[in-house]
Tab-separated table of C-alpha atoms and ligand atoms in Angstrom:
chain	number	residue	atom	x	y	z
A	8	MET	CA	85.279	-39.441	-209.113
A	9	ASP	CA	85.050	-36.143	-210.964
A	10	TRP	CA	81.292	-36.343	-211.566
A	11	LYS	CA	78.898	-34.207	-209.524
A	12	PRO	CA	75.104	-34.087	-209.604
A	13	ASP	CA	73.554	-30.920	-210.972
A	14	ARG	CA	71.374	-29.852	-208.062
A	15	LYS	CA	69.666	-27.108	-210.057
A	16	ALA	CA	68.587	-29.386	-212.932
A	17	LYS	CA	64.958	-30.466	-213.299
A	18	LYS	CA	65.999	-34.098	-213.612
A	19	ALA	CA	65.959	-36.000	-210.297
A	20	ILE	CA	69.427	-36.616	-208.858
A	21	TYR	CA	68.984	-40.387	-208.773
A	22	LYS	CA	68.239	-40.282	-212.511
A	23	GLN	CA	71.346	-38.209	-213.169
A	24	LEU	CA	73.412	-40.687	-211.198
A	25	ALA	CA	71.822	-43.667	-212.978
A	26	GLU	CA	72.653	-42.099	-216.320
A	27	TYR	CA	76.210	-41.345	-215.259
A	28	ILE	CA	76.784	-44.951	-214.177
A	29	GLU	CA	75.090	-46.354	-217.291
A	30	ASN	CA	77.309	-44.239	-219.512
A	31	GLY	CA	80.324	-45.255	-217.436
A	32	ILE	CA	79.476	-48.936	-217.965
A	33	ALA	CA	79.105	-48.331	-221.699
A	34	ASP	CA	82.401	-46.454	-222.099
A	35	GLY	CA	84.459	-48.605	-219.746
A	36	THR	CA	84.817	-46.124	-216.846
A	37	PHE	CA	83.367	-48.940	-214.746
A	38	PRO	CA	85.147	-52.068	-216.000
A	39	PRO	CA	83.135	-55.286	-216.217
A	40	ASP	CA	85.455	-57.327	-214.016
A	41	LYS	CA	85.241	-55.059	-210.986
A	42	PRO	CA	82.354	-54.493	-208.595
A	43	LEU	CA	80.700	-51.102	-208.723
A	44	PRO	CA	81.206	-48.803	-205.692
A	45	SER	CA	79.055	-49.800	-202.736
A	46	GLU	CA	75.938	-47.729	-202.048
A	47	ARG	CA	77.432	-46.419	-198.838
A	48	SER	CA	80.789	-45.341	-200.346
A	49	LEU	CA	79.155	-43.738	-203.370
A	50	ALA	CA	76.740	-41.810	-201.141
A	51	LYS	CA	79.668	-40.559	-199.054
A	52	GLU	CA	81.820	-39.645	-202.012
A	53	LEU	CA	79.091	-37.712	-203.783
A	54	ASN	CA	77.564	-36.294	-200.636
A	55	LEU	CA	74.190	-37.869	-201.390
A	56	ASN	CA	71.582	-39.691	-199.375
A	57	ARG	CA	72.066	-43.426	-199.484
A	58	SER	CA	68.432	-43.750	-200.648
A	59	THR	CA	69.321	-41.692	-203.745
A	60	VAL	CA	72.119	-44.098	-204.644
A	61	ILE	CA	69.812	-47.083	-203.996
A	62	ALA	CA	67.179	-45.563	-206.318
A	63	ALA	CA	69.825	-45.064	-209.026
A	64	TYR	CA	71.041	-48.672	-208.718
A	65	ASP	CA	67.396	-49.894	-208.724
A	66	GLU	CA	66.855	-48.093	-211.994
A	67	ILE	CA	69.995	-49.502	-213.619
A	68	GLU	CA	69.176	-52.977	-212.351
A	69	SER	CA	65.692	-52.777	-213.867
A	70	ASN	CA	67.381	-52.127	-217.217
A	71	GLY	CA	69.359	-55.350	-216.805
A	72	LEU	CA	72.741	-53.646	-216.682
A	73	ILE	CA	73.839	-54.648	-213.177
A	74	LYS	CA	73.334	-57.440	-210.677
A	75	ARG	CA	73.180	-57.003	-206.926
A	76	ASN	CA	74.684	-59.980	-205.182
A	77	ARG	CA	74.500	-60.597	-201.482
A	78	GLY	CA	78.003	-60.490	-200.020
A	79	SER	CA	79.924	-59.592	-203.200
A	80	GLY	CA	78.319	-56.194	-203.912
A	81	THR	CA	77.031	-54.807	-207.179
A	82	THR	CA	78.516	-56.149	-210.420
A	83	ILE	CA	78.019	-55.422	-214.084
A	84	SER	CA	75.844	-58.032	-215.811
A	85	LYS	CA	77.870	-60.682	-217.609
A	86	ASP	CA	75.464	-60.487	-220.533
A	87	ILE	CA	76.800	-57.075	-221.399
A	88	TRP	CA	80.528	-57.565	-221.312
A	89	GLY	CA	80.614	-61.366	-221.312
A	90	ILE	CA	81.886	-63.610	-224.075
A	91	THR	CA	79.295	-62.364	-226.542
A	92	LYS	CA	80.028	-58.706	-225.769
A	93	LYS	CA	76.380	-57.731	-225.945
A	94	ARG	CA	75.678	-54.143	-225.043
A	95	ILE	CA	72.339	-52.998	-223.760
A	96	PRO	CA	71.294	-49.565	-224.987
A	97	SER	CA	70.758	-46.875	-222.415
A	98	TRP	CA	66.972	-47.099	-222.603
A	99	ASN	CA	66.392	-44.286	-220.160
A	100	ARG	CA	68.059	-41.847	-222.458
A	101	TYR	CA	65.941	-42.995	-225.390
A	102	VAL	CA	62.807	-42.808	-223.261
A	103	GLU	CA	63.527	-39.195	-222.390
A	104	ALA	CA	64.668	-38.130	-225.856
A	105	GLY	CA	61.442	-38.713	-227.843
A	106	SER	CA	59.568	-35.656	-229.072
A	107	PHE	CA	56.173	-37.086	-228.079
A	108	LEU	CA	55.530	-35.903	-224.531
A	109	PRO	CA	54.342	-38.243	-221.785
A	110	ASN	CA	51.083	-37.722	-219.904
A	111	LEU	CA	51.115	-35.372	-216.931
A	112	PRO	CA	52.508	-37.168	-213.839
A	113	VAL	CA	49.189	-36.773	-212.008
A	114	THR	CA	47.335	-38.388	-214.935
A	115	GLN	CA	49.793	-41.293	-214.826
A	116	LYS	CA	49.333	-41.562	-211.069
A	117	ILE	CA	45.536	-41.677	-211.341
A	118	ARG	CA	45.684	-44.468	-213.920
A	119	LYS	CA	48.083	-46.472	-211.750
A	120	GLU	CA	46.007	-46.032	-208.585
A	121	ILE	CA	42.855	-47.164	-210.410
A	122	GLU	CA	44.654	-50.258	-211.702
A	123	GLU	CA	46.236	-51.183	-208.406
A	124	GLN	CA	43.607	-50.350	-205.830
A	125	ASN	CA	39.960	-50.987	-205.284
A	126	LEU	CA	38.790	-47.375	-205.337
A	127	ILE	CA	35.457	-45.733	-205.993
A	128	ASN	CA	36.323	-44.468	-209.429
A	129	MET	CA	35.036	-40.993	-210.174
A	130	ALA	CA	38.064	-40.164	-212.295
A	131	SER	CA	37.730	-42.255	-215.474
A	132	GLY	CA	35.758	-40.339	-218.070
A	133	GLU	CA	33.660	-43.281	-219.173
A	134	LEU	CA	30.539	-45.324	-218.442
A	135	SER	CA	30.680	-48.025	-215.793
A	136	GLU	CA	30.459	-51.614	-217.117
A	137	ASP	CA	26.790	-51.978	-216.167
A	138	LEU	CA	25.908	-49.154	-218.561
A	139	PHE	CA	27.543	-50.847	-221.548
A	140	PRO	CA	25.032	-52.654	-223.815
A	141	ILE	CA	26.808	-55.974	-223.280
A	142	LYS	CA	23.798	-58.184	-224.107
A	143	ASP	CA	23.096	-56.376	-227.386
A	144	LEU	CA	26.725	-56.505	-228.434
A	145	ARG	CA	26.934	-60.200	-227.564
A	146	ASN	CA	23.893	-60.916	-229.743
A	147	ILE	CA	25.534	-59.084	-232.620
A	148	THR	CA	28.855	-60.890	-232.334
A	149	SER	CA	27.220	-64.326	-232.031
A	150	THR	CA	24.931	-64.002	-235.040
A	151	ARG	CA	27.055	-62.188	-237.620
A	152	SER	CA	29.170	-64.056	-240.119
A	153	TYR	CA	32.449	-62.244	-240.524
A	154	ALA	CA	33.547	-64.312	-243.524
A	155	GLY	CA	35.164	-62.113	-246.147
A	156	SER	CA	34.796	-58.964	-244.058
A	157	ILE	CA	37.805	-58.792	-241.804
A	158	GLY	CA	40.682	-58.052	-244.155
A	159	TYR	CA	42.342	-54.646	-244.559
A	160	ASP	CA	39.608	-52.155	-245.244
A	161	HIS	CA	39.368	-48.711	-246.840
A	162	PRO	CA	41.714	-46.278	-245.004
A	163	GLN	CA	38.783	-43.937	-244.347
A	164	GLY	CA	36.975	-46.778	-242.613
A	165	ASN	CA	34.457	-49.376	-243.676
A	166	ARG	CA	32.113	-47.869	-246.275
A	167	ILE	CA	28.962	-49.424	-244.763
A	168	LEU	CA	29.834	-48.085	-241.296
A	169	ARG	CA	30.548	-44.652	-242.754
A	170	GLU	CA	27.087	-44.641	-244.327
A	171	THR	CA	25.492	-45.822	-241.092
A	172	ILE	CA	27.244	-43.075	-239.100
A	173	LEU	CA	26.182	-40.491	-241.672
A	174	LYS	CA	22.562	-41.589	-241.213
A	175	HIS	CA	23.057	-41.472	-237.431
A	176	VAL	CA	24.431	-37.888	-237.472
A	177	ARG	CA	21.745	-36.816	-239.955
A	178	ASP	CA	18.978	-38.103	-237.643
A	179	SER	CA	20.457	-37.100	-234.302
A	180	ARG	CA	22.669	-34.085	-235.104
A	181	ARG	CA	21.175	-32.727	-238.355
A	182	ILE	CA	24.545	-32.974	-240.060
A	183	GLU	CA	24.548	-33.650	-243.796
A	184	SER	CA	27.643	-35.178	-245.338
A	185	SER	CA	28.847	-37.887	-247.728
A	186	PRO	CA	30.965	-41.059	-247.369
A	187	GLY	CA	33.983	-39.264	-248.883
A	188	SER	CA	33.905	-36.648	-246.119
A	189	ILE	CA	34.078	-38.884	-243.056
A	190	LEU	CA	36.975	-40.781	-241.519
A	191	ILE	CA	36.575	-43.501	-238.883
A	192	THR	CA	39.139	-43.039	-236.126
A	193	SER	CA	40.249	-44.758	-232.957
A	194	GLY	CA	37.957	-42.698	-230.754
A	195	ALA	CA	37.624	-38.912	-230.820
A	196	GLN	CA	41.130	-38.836	-229.384
A	197	GLN	CA	42.765	-40.033	-232.584
A	198	ALA	CA	40.733	-37.557	-234.626
A	199	ILE	CA	42.097	-34.700	-232.477
A	200	HIS	CA	45.610	-36.093	-232.786
A	201	LEU	CA	45.380	-36.359	-236.587
A	202	VAL	CA	44.109	-32.788	-236.880
A	203	VAL	CA	46.979	-31.509	-234.735
A	204	GLN	CA	49.602	-33.511	-236.606
A	205	CYS	CA	48.388	-33.037	-240.169
A	206	LEU	CA	46.822	-29.573	-240.302
A	207	LEU	CA	49.022	-27.517	-237.981
A	208	LYS	CA	52.725	-26.861	-237.710
A	209	PRO	CA	55.060	-25.968	-234.816
A	210	GLY	CA	54.576	-22.374	-233.694
A	211	ASP	CA	50.918	-22.170	-234.813
A	212	ALA	CA	48.596	-20.543	-232.289
A	213	VAL	CA	45.482	-22.458	-231.252
A	214	ALA	CA	42.683	-21.557	-228.847
A	215	ILE	CA	41.191	-24.023	-226.381
A	216	GLU	CA	38.639	-23.689	-223.606
A	217	GLU	CA	39.794	-23.222	-220.038
A	218	PRO	CA	39.119	-25.528	-218.294
A	219	SER	CA	38.973	-28.237	-220.910
A	220	TYR	CA	39.674	-31.822	-221.826
A	221	HIS	CA	42.082	-30.542	-224.464
A	222	TYR	CA	44.116	-28.872	-221.724
A	223	SER	CA	44.896	-32.337	-220.362
A	224	LEU	CA	46.361	-33.504	-223.678
A	225	PRO	CA	50.136	-33.139	-224.142
A	226	ILE	CA	49.599	-33.741	-227.891
A	227	PHE	CA	49.234	-29.990	-228.437
A	228	LYS	CA	52.545	-29.297	-226.731
A	229	SER	CA	54.273	-32.239	-228.443
A	230	ALA	CA	53.332	-30.669	-231.781
A	231	GLY	CA	54.974	-27.380	-230.721
A	232	LEU	CA	51.719	-25.404	-230.849
A	233	ARG	CA	51.254	-22.178	-228.931
A	234	ILE	CA	48.160	-22.633	-226.783
A	235	PHE	CA	45.848	-19.762	-225.786
A	236	TYR	CA	42.901	-20.035	-223.465
A	237	LEU	CA	39.248	-19.065	-223.680
A	238	PRO	CA	37.728	-18.978	-220.171
A	239	VAL	CA	34.478	-20.929	-219.828
A	240	ASP	CA	31.602	-19.364	-217.844
A	241	ASN	CA	28.170	-20.893	-217.238
A	242	ASP	CA	27.283	-20.496	-220.944
A	243	GLY	CA	30.583	-21.685	-222.404
A	244	ILE	CA	33.234	-19.446	-223.929
A	245	ASN	CA	32.723	-15.783	-224.667
A	246	PRO	CA	33.015	-14.885	-228.389
A	247	GLU	CA	34.555	-11.505	-227.428
A	248	ASP	CA	37.516	-13.368	-225.924
A	249	LEU	CA	37.991	-15.208	-229.185
A	250	ILE	CA	38.152	-11.946	-231.138
A	251	SER	CA	40.766	-10.462	-228.838
A	252	LEU	CA	42.868	-13.652	-228.896
A	253	TYR	CA	42.681	-13.703	-232.667
A	254	LYS	CA	43.799	-10.074	-232.922
A	255	LYS	CA	46.754	-10.639	-230.618
A	256	HIS	CA	47.956	-14.056	-231.755
A	257	ARG	CA	46.467	-14.844	-235.191
A	258	ILE	CA	44.754	-17.968	-233.911
A	259	ARG	CA	44.970	-20.733	-236.558
A	260	MET	CA	42.410	-23.123	-235.092
A	261	ILE	CA	39.815	-23.261	-232.295
A	262	PHE	CA	39.117	-26.474	-230.361
A	263	LEU	CA	35.728	-26.545	-228.665
A	264	ASN	CA	33.588	-29.066	-226.819
A	265	PRO	CA	30.412	-26.976	-226.916
A	266	ILE	CA	27.820	-29.406	-225.563
A	267	PHE	CA	28.027	-30.690	-221.960
A	268	GLN	CA	31.653	-29.763	-221.910
A	269	ASN	CA	34.285	-31.892	-220.228
A	270	PRO	CA	34.912	-30.964	-217.405
A	271	SER	CA	32.565	-28.015	-216.712
A	272	GLY	CA	29.340	-29.649	-217.978
A	273	THR	CA	28.395	-26.343	-219.631
A	274	LEU	CA	26.440	-25.813	-222.806
A	275	LEU	CA	27.639	-23.131	-225.191
A	276	ASN	CA	24.439	-21.144	-225.657
A	277	GLU	CA	22.876	-20.711	-229.077
A	278	LYS	CA	23.662	-17.014	-229.428
A	279	ARG	CA	27.314	-17.653	-228.678
A	280	ARG	CA	27.399	-20.653	-231.024
A	281	LYS	CA	26.133	-18.413	-233.827
A	282	SER	CA	28.587	-15.667	-233.092
A	283	ILE	CA	31.537	-18.079	-232.941
A	284	LEU	CA	30.596	-19.311	-236.401
A	285	GLU	CA	30.414	-15.704	-237.620
A	286	ILE	CA	33.872	-14.930	-236.222
A	287	SER	CA	35.200	-18.155	-237.708
A	288	SER	CA	33.957	-17.283	-241.201
A	289	GLU	CA	34.889	-13.616	-240.988
A	290	HIS	CA	38.525	-14.492	-240.253
A	291	GLY	CA	38.689	-17.919	-241.908
A	292	ILE	CA	39.580	-19.732	-238.661
A	293	PRO	CA	38.620	-23.417	-238.622
A	294	VAL	CA	36.663	-24.674	-235.614
A	295	VAL	CA	37.152	-28.215	-234.376
A	296	GLU	CA	33.877	-29.207	-232.735
A	297	ASP	CA	34.423	-32.110	-230.352
A	298	ASP	CA	30.971	-33.509	-229.631
A	299	PRO	CA	30.999	-36.837	-227.787
A	300	TYR	CA	28.309	-36.019	-225.189
A	301	SER	CA	25.371	-34.400	-227.009
A	302	LEU	CA	23.193	-37.548	-227.128
A	303	THR	CA	23.085	-37.673	-223.327
A	304	SER	CA	20.840	-34.594	-223.009
A	305	PHE	CA	18.783	-35.233	-219.838
A	306	SER	CA	15.840	-33.186	-221.062
A	307	GLY	CA	15.826	-35.015	-224.407
A	308	GLU	CA	16.286	-31.670	-226.173
A	309	GLN	CA	18.381	-32.003	-229.326
A	310	ILE	CA	20.911	-29.188	-229.188
A	311	SER	CA	22.116	-28.055	-232.606
A	312	SER	CA	25.732	-28.811	-233.328
A	313	LEU	CA	27.966	-26.058	-234.680
A	314	LYS	CA	28.455	-28.273	-237.733
A	315	SER	CA	24.713	-28.293	-238.493
A	316	MET	CA	24.662	-24.463	-238.287
A	317	ASP	CA	27.835	-24.052	-240.367
A	318	VAL	CA	26.943	-22.921	-243.872
A	319	ASN	CA	30.489	-22.060	-244.963
A	320	GLY	CA	32.301	-25.323	-244.228
A	321	ASN	CA	34.422	-23.965	-241.362
A	322	VAL	CA	33.771	-26.758	-238.872
A	323	LEU	CA	35.545	-30.097	-238.483
A	324	TYR	CA	33.132	-32.292	-236.544
A	325	ILE	CA	34.414	-35.001	-234.187
A	326	SER	CA	32.422	-37.529	-232.195
A	327	SER	CA	32.605	-41.109	-230.942
A	328	LEU	CA	30.765	-44.035	-229.374
A	329	SER	CA	32.920	-43.934	-226.240
A	330	LYS	CA	30.543	-41.990	-223.992
A	331	ILE	CA	27.303	-43.513	-225.271
A	332	VAL	CA	28.110	-47.146	-226.092
A	333	ALA	CA	31.517	-48.406	-224.925
A	334	SER	CA	34.874	-46.651	-224.682
A	335	GLY	CA	36.779	-49.868	-225.476
A	336	LEU	CA	35.243	-50.191	-228.937
A	337	ARG	CA	37.464	-47.246	-229.941
A	338	ILE	CA	35.082	-46.040	-232.631
A	339	GLY	CA	35.175	-42.336	-233.377
A	340	TRP	CA	34.832	-40.218	-236.485
A	341	ILE	CA	35.643	-36.887	-238.020
A	342	ILE	CA	33.549	-35.153	-240.672
A	343	GLY	CA	34.963	-32.312	-242.771
A	344	PRO	CA	35.856	-31.144	-246.262
A	345	LYS	CA	36.968	-33.989	-248.565
A	346	PRO	CA	40.598	-32.829	-249.035
A	347	VAL	CA	41.034	-32.587	-245.255
A	348	ILE	CA	39.557	-36.048	-244.710
A	349	GLU	CA	41.775	-37.509	-247.437
A	350	ARG	CA	44.859	-35.938	-245.834
A	351	LEU	CA	43.934	-37.320	-242.412
A	352	SER	CA	43.115	-40.781	-243.711
A	353	ASP	CA	46.417	-40.918	-245.587
A	354	ALA	CA	48.121	-40.241	-242.231
A	355	LYS	CA	45.937	-42.784	-240.460
A	356	GLN	CA	46.909	-45.387	-243.002
A	357	GLN	CA	50.572	-44.734	-242.265
A	358	ILE	CA	49.929	-45.012	-238.531
A	359	ASP	CA	47.722	-48.100	-238.271
A	360	PHE	CA	46.470	-49.187	-241.719
A	361	GLY	CA	42.914	-48.181	-240.896
A	362	HIS	CA	40.565	-49.088	-238.113
A	363	ALA	CA	40.036	-52.658	-236.803
A	364	SER	CA	37.356	-54.211	-239.023
A	365	PHE	CA	35.827	-56.377	-236.298
A	366	ASN	CA	34.959	-53.347	-234.148
A	367	GLN	CA	33.651	-51.487	-237.165
A	368	TRP	CA	31.194	-54.275	-237.935
A	369	ILE	CA	30.012	-54.468	-234.342
A	370	ALA	CA	29.542	-50.688	-234.252
A	371	ASN	CA	27.715	-50.746	-237.570
A	372	ASP	CA	25.284	-53.477	-236.581
A	373	PHE	CA	24.550	-51.872	-233.223
A	374	LEU	CA	24.013	-48.377	-234.638
A	375	GLU	CA	21.634	-49.801	-237.254
A	376	SER	CA	19.594	-51.795	-234.741
A	377	ASN	CA	16.492	-50.770	-232.783
A	378	GLU	CA	18.383	-51.776	-229.666
A	379	PHE	CA	20.639	-48.749	-230.113
A	380	LYS	CA	17.697	-46.359	-229.659
A	381	HIS	CA	16.469	-48.277	-226.602
A	382	HIS	CA	19.970	-48.283	-225.198
A	383	ILE	CA	20.358	-44.496	-225.520
A	384	LYS	CA	16.952	-43.910	-223.902
A	385	ASN	CA	17.863	-46.133	-220.988
A	386	LEU	CA	21.369	-44.661	-220.714
A	387	VAL	CA	20.012	-41.120	-220.435
A	388	VAL	CA	17.631	-42.213	-217.644
A	389	GLN	CA	20.475	-43.897	-215.754
A	390	LEU	CA	22.886	-40.984	-216.214
A	391	ARG	CA	20.260	-38.556	-215.029
A	392	LYS	CA	19.729	-40.619	-211.862
A	393	ARG	CA	23.465	-40.560	-211.232
A	394	ARG	CA	23.602	-36.834	-211.853
A	395	ASP	CA	20.772	-36.366	-209.317
A	396	GLN	CA	22.604	-38.586	-206.870
A	397	ILE	CA	25.872	-36.683	-207.068
A	398	VAL	CA	24.080	-33.344	-206.737
A	399	SER	CA	22.271	-34.539	-203.609
A	400	SER	CA	25.418	-36.150	-202.123
A	401	LEU	CA	27.438	-32.975	-202.702
A	402	SER	CA	24.740	-30.967	-200.936
A	403	GLU	CA	24.515	-33.484	-198.089
A	404	PHE	CA	28.254	-33.806	-197.375
A	405	LEU	CA	29.715	-30.542	-198.578
A	406	GLY	CA	26.795	-28.116	-198.417
A	407	ASP	CA	28.024	-24.576	-198.677
A	408	GLN	CA	31.698	-25.588	-198.997
A	409	VAL	CA	31.334	-26.064	-202.773
A	410	ASN	CA	29.913	-24.355	-205.851
A	411	PHE	CA	28.863	-26.289	-208.914
A	412	LEU	CA	26.737	-26.012	-212.002
A	413	ILE	CA	24.151	-28.778	-212.368
A	414	PRO	CA	24.921	-30.339	-215.775
A	415	GLU	CA	22.017	-30.979	-218.149
A	416	GLY	CA	23.848	-33.825	-219.873
A	417	GLY	CA	27.238	-35.483	-220.135
A	418	ILE	CA	29.007	-37.449	-217.449
A	419	HIS	CA	31.007	-34.915	-215.416
A	420	ILE	CA	30.399	-32.409	-212.663
A	421	TRP	CA	32.884	-29.632	-211.980
A	422	CYS	CA	33.099	-28.543	-208.376
A	423	GLU	CA	34.720	-25.423	-207.043
A	424	ILE	CA	35.830	-25.789	-203.440
A	425	LYS	CA	35.581	-22.556	-201.535
A	426	LYS	CA	38.484	-23.032	-199.162
A	427	ASP	CA	42.108	-23.046	-200.275
A	428	PHE	CA	43.739	-26.446	-200.199
A	429	ASN	CA	46.769	-28.343	-201.377
A	430	GLU	CA	45.701	-30.351	-204.447
A	431	VAL	CA	48.239	-33.139	-204.020
A	432	GLN	CA	47.400	-33.582	-200.354
A	433	LEU	CA	43.660	-33.708	-201.028
A	434	LEU	CA	44.147	-36.344	-203.719
A	435	GLU	CA	46.362	-38.437	-201.419
A	436	GLU	CA	43.876	-38.203	-198.531
A	437	SER	CA	41.013	-39.130	-200.848
A	438	ILE	CA	42.870	-42.157	-202.226
A	439	LYS	CA	43.656	-43.245	-198.653
A	440	ARG	CA	39.896	-43.179	-198.023
A	441	GLY	CA	39.194	-45.173	-201.196
A	442	VAL	CA	37.925	-42.611	-203.703
A	443	ILE	CA	39.557	-41.022	-206.744
A	444	TYR	CA	38.653	-38.065	-208.987
A	445	VAL	CA	40.519	-35.657	-211.288
A	446	PRO	CA	42.200	-32.595	-209.720
A	447	GLY	CA	41.157	-29.420	-211.522
A	448	SER	CA	44.598	-28.086	-212.394
A	449	THR	CA	45.140	-30.973	-214.851
A	450	MET	CA	42.245	-29.539	-216.842
A	451	GLY	CA	43.332	-25.933	-216.538
A	452	SER	CA	41.469	-24.555	-213.554
A	453	LYS	CA	43.067	-21.678	-211.709
A	454	LYS	CA	40.634	-21.918	-208.843
A	455	ASN	CA	40.282	-24.839	-206.446
A	456	CYS	CA	38.306	-27.220	-208.608
A	457	VAL	CA	37.858	-30.958	-208.935
A	458	ARG	CA	36.125	-33.050	-211.595
A	459	PHE	CA	33.890	-35.935	-210.593
A	460	THR	CA	32.664	-38.314	-213.277
A	461	PHE	CA	29.260	-39.575	-212.226
A	462	ALA	CA	28.915	-42.178	-215.028
A	463	SER	CA	31.724	-44.411	-213.843
A	464	ALA	CA	30.210	-45.314	-210.435
A	465	ASN	CA	26.703	-46.453	-209.458
A	466	GLU	CA	24.444	-44.369	-207.201
A	467	GLU	CA	25.440	-46.125	-204.005
A	468	ASN	CA	29.146	-45.658	-204.766
A	469	ILE	CA	28.646	-42.038	-205.757
A	470	HIS	CA	27.087	-41.359	-202.358
A	471	GLU	CA	29.873	-43.187	-200.528
A	472	GLY	CA	32.550	-41.610	-202.767
A	473	ILE	CA	31.428	-38.074	-201.991
A	474	ARG	CA	31.223	-38.937	-198.278
A	475	ARG	CA	34.838	-40.137	-198.387
A	476	PHE	CA	35.927	-37.080	-200.388
A	477	ALA	CA	34.262	-34.760	-197.848
A	478	SER	CA	36.062	-36.543	-195.028
A	479	ALA	CA	39.402	-36.081	-196.869
A	480	LEU	CA	38.658	-32.381	-197.333
A	481	GLN	CA	38.089	-31.958	-193.588
A	482	VAL	CA	41.622	-33.103	-192.700
A	483	ILE	CA	43.630	-30.883	-195.025
B	524	LIG	C1	35.730	-33.806	-224.930
B	524	LIG	C2	36.389	-35.113	-225.200
B	524	LIG	N1	36.909	-35.339	-226.413
B	524	LIG	C3	37.502	-36.488	-226.704
B	524	LIG	C4	37.613	-37.503	-225.773
B	524	LIG	C5	38.279	-38.778	-226.182
B	524	LIG	O1	37.336	-39.817	-226.215
B	524	LIG	P1	37.443	-41.108	-227.116
B	524	LIG	O2	38.757	-41.114	-227.797
B	524	LIG	O3	37.294	-42.254	-226.187
B	524	LIG	O4	36.316	-41.014	-228.106
B	524	LIG	C6	37.113	-37.299	-224.495
B	524	LIG	C7	37.297	-38.314	-223.454
B	524	LIG	O5	37.154	-38.122	-222.286
B	524	LIG	C8	36.463	-36.076	-224.199
B	524	LIG	O6	35.934	-35.828	-223.011
């Protein structure tokens, strides 16, 4: 065999071997009427571990290309070279060739662990089920007649819902706009994705906060953008940093989550908010304001959005119902200049033909109801209790081993751990003890940080979760 694995390549050796064999099956190097080399002989010939060869065969078998038979070795599936001469494409190669990048491996791991194990979940950035307004939503779905209202709708989203959201942002965020300037999206996430895809091109420089939720999104890299970072201190980003980034890299767009930022929990102070708007209008740089958390203010104070302070039309405003009603509704929105909204909704129509009408009606009826106001009041009380719980549990179990800022809203707390540790090992040890959180490096921290979401577990579980985390930290 003249093939050799490339030991310097990034791709795992078992994957290289799987690809080599798959290609060999496709081009006839491995004929259909002969068994494939045994695991042992292949390992010897290629000077590989037998487990590497087994992993390669496992992968090819999962694609349906080979069969492992007890006694007669590994053979090529009859379906491929049988009477019908069907050929199965080499799916692995397609999977790796797409230009849309996968999630970070650690993000994939966290999702899998949450699905497969019964863990105290302080990783998912959402409310726990008991905080969803299930009863209110059930009342809405059981009383409304959906006759005539669930066909394809306007690509910008249902007109009645757009008007209801405009009233909601006028009352709660002091944002004035019109139905032509808002697009309903599948959560804030889709709004960010549409902005990246439709308004920027490969090579454009963008600025994001560090740490930030946006850091965790491969959609920026998939779009070929050059990403520059604005460090977040206790009052958010520093406008001076923005000026120097702009001078060096001609920043084309700024992505900010100014209020109760994910993950740091910080609030961009008013002076800085003003000066960012000044810089934005002086240089004509659009600001994308991602604002899903502002209604959770624990003090009840209504913090002005950048959009409400923006007199020149520089801000694209994004928000959603995910963090205040239910993440599974997938209702988000973006407000901006009409031509921008029309461009984005044209793209959204190509992608999914507009948002699901059923969810839009539910969202509309809930937002319009008195129950919505009661729900938010109650939610803020509950989130505040959970915030207090996590602060007291961190003090009880970790004391002076951690630094953190007490968030005044939102659902996350960002903890700096004073000692050096191995991030992967700490996550593994924590999972072994039944708790999961988000390691800081996935959100762009250079220091030893972790993000705990305190909305996704109740007070008792928060206390137990931090106890388990502290015990994991002791052993590494
Ligand atoms: C700052 C920020 N923006 C956007 C999102 C996406 O939320 P969704 O698409 O559920 O509205 C999240 C979710 O965690 C977030 O924290």
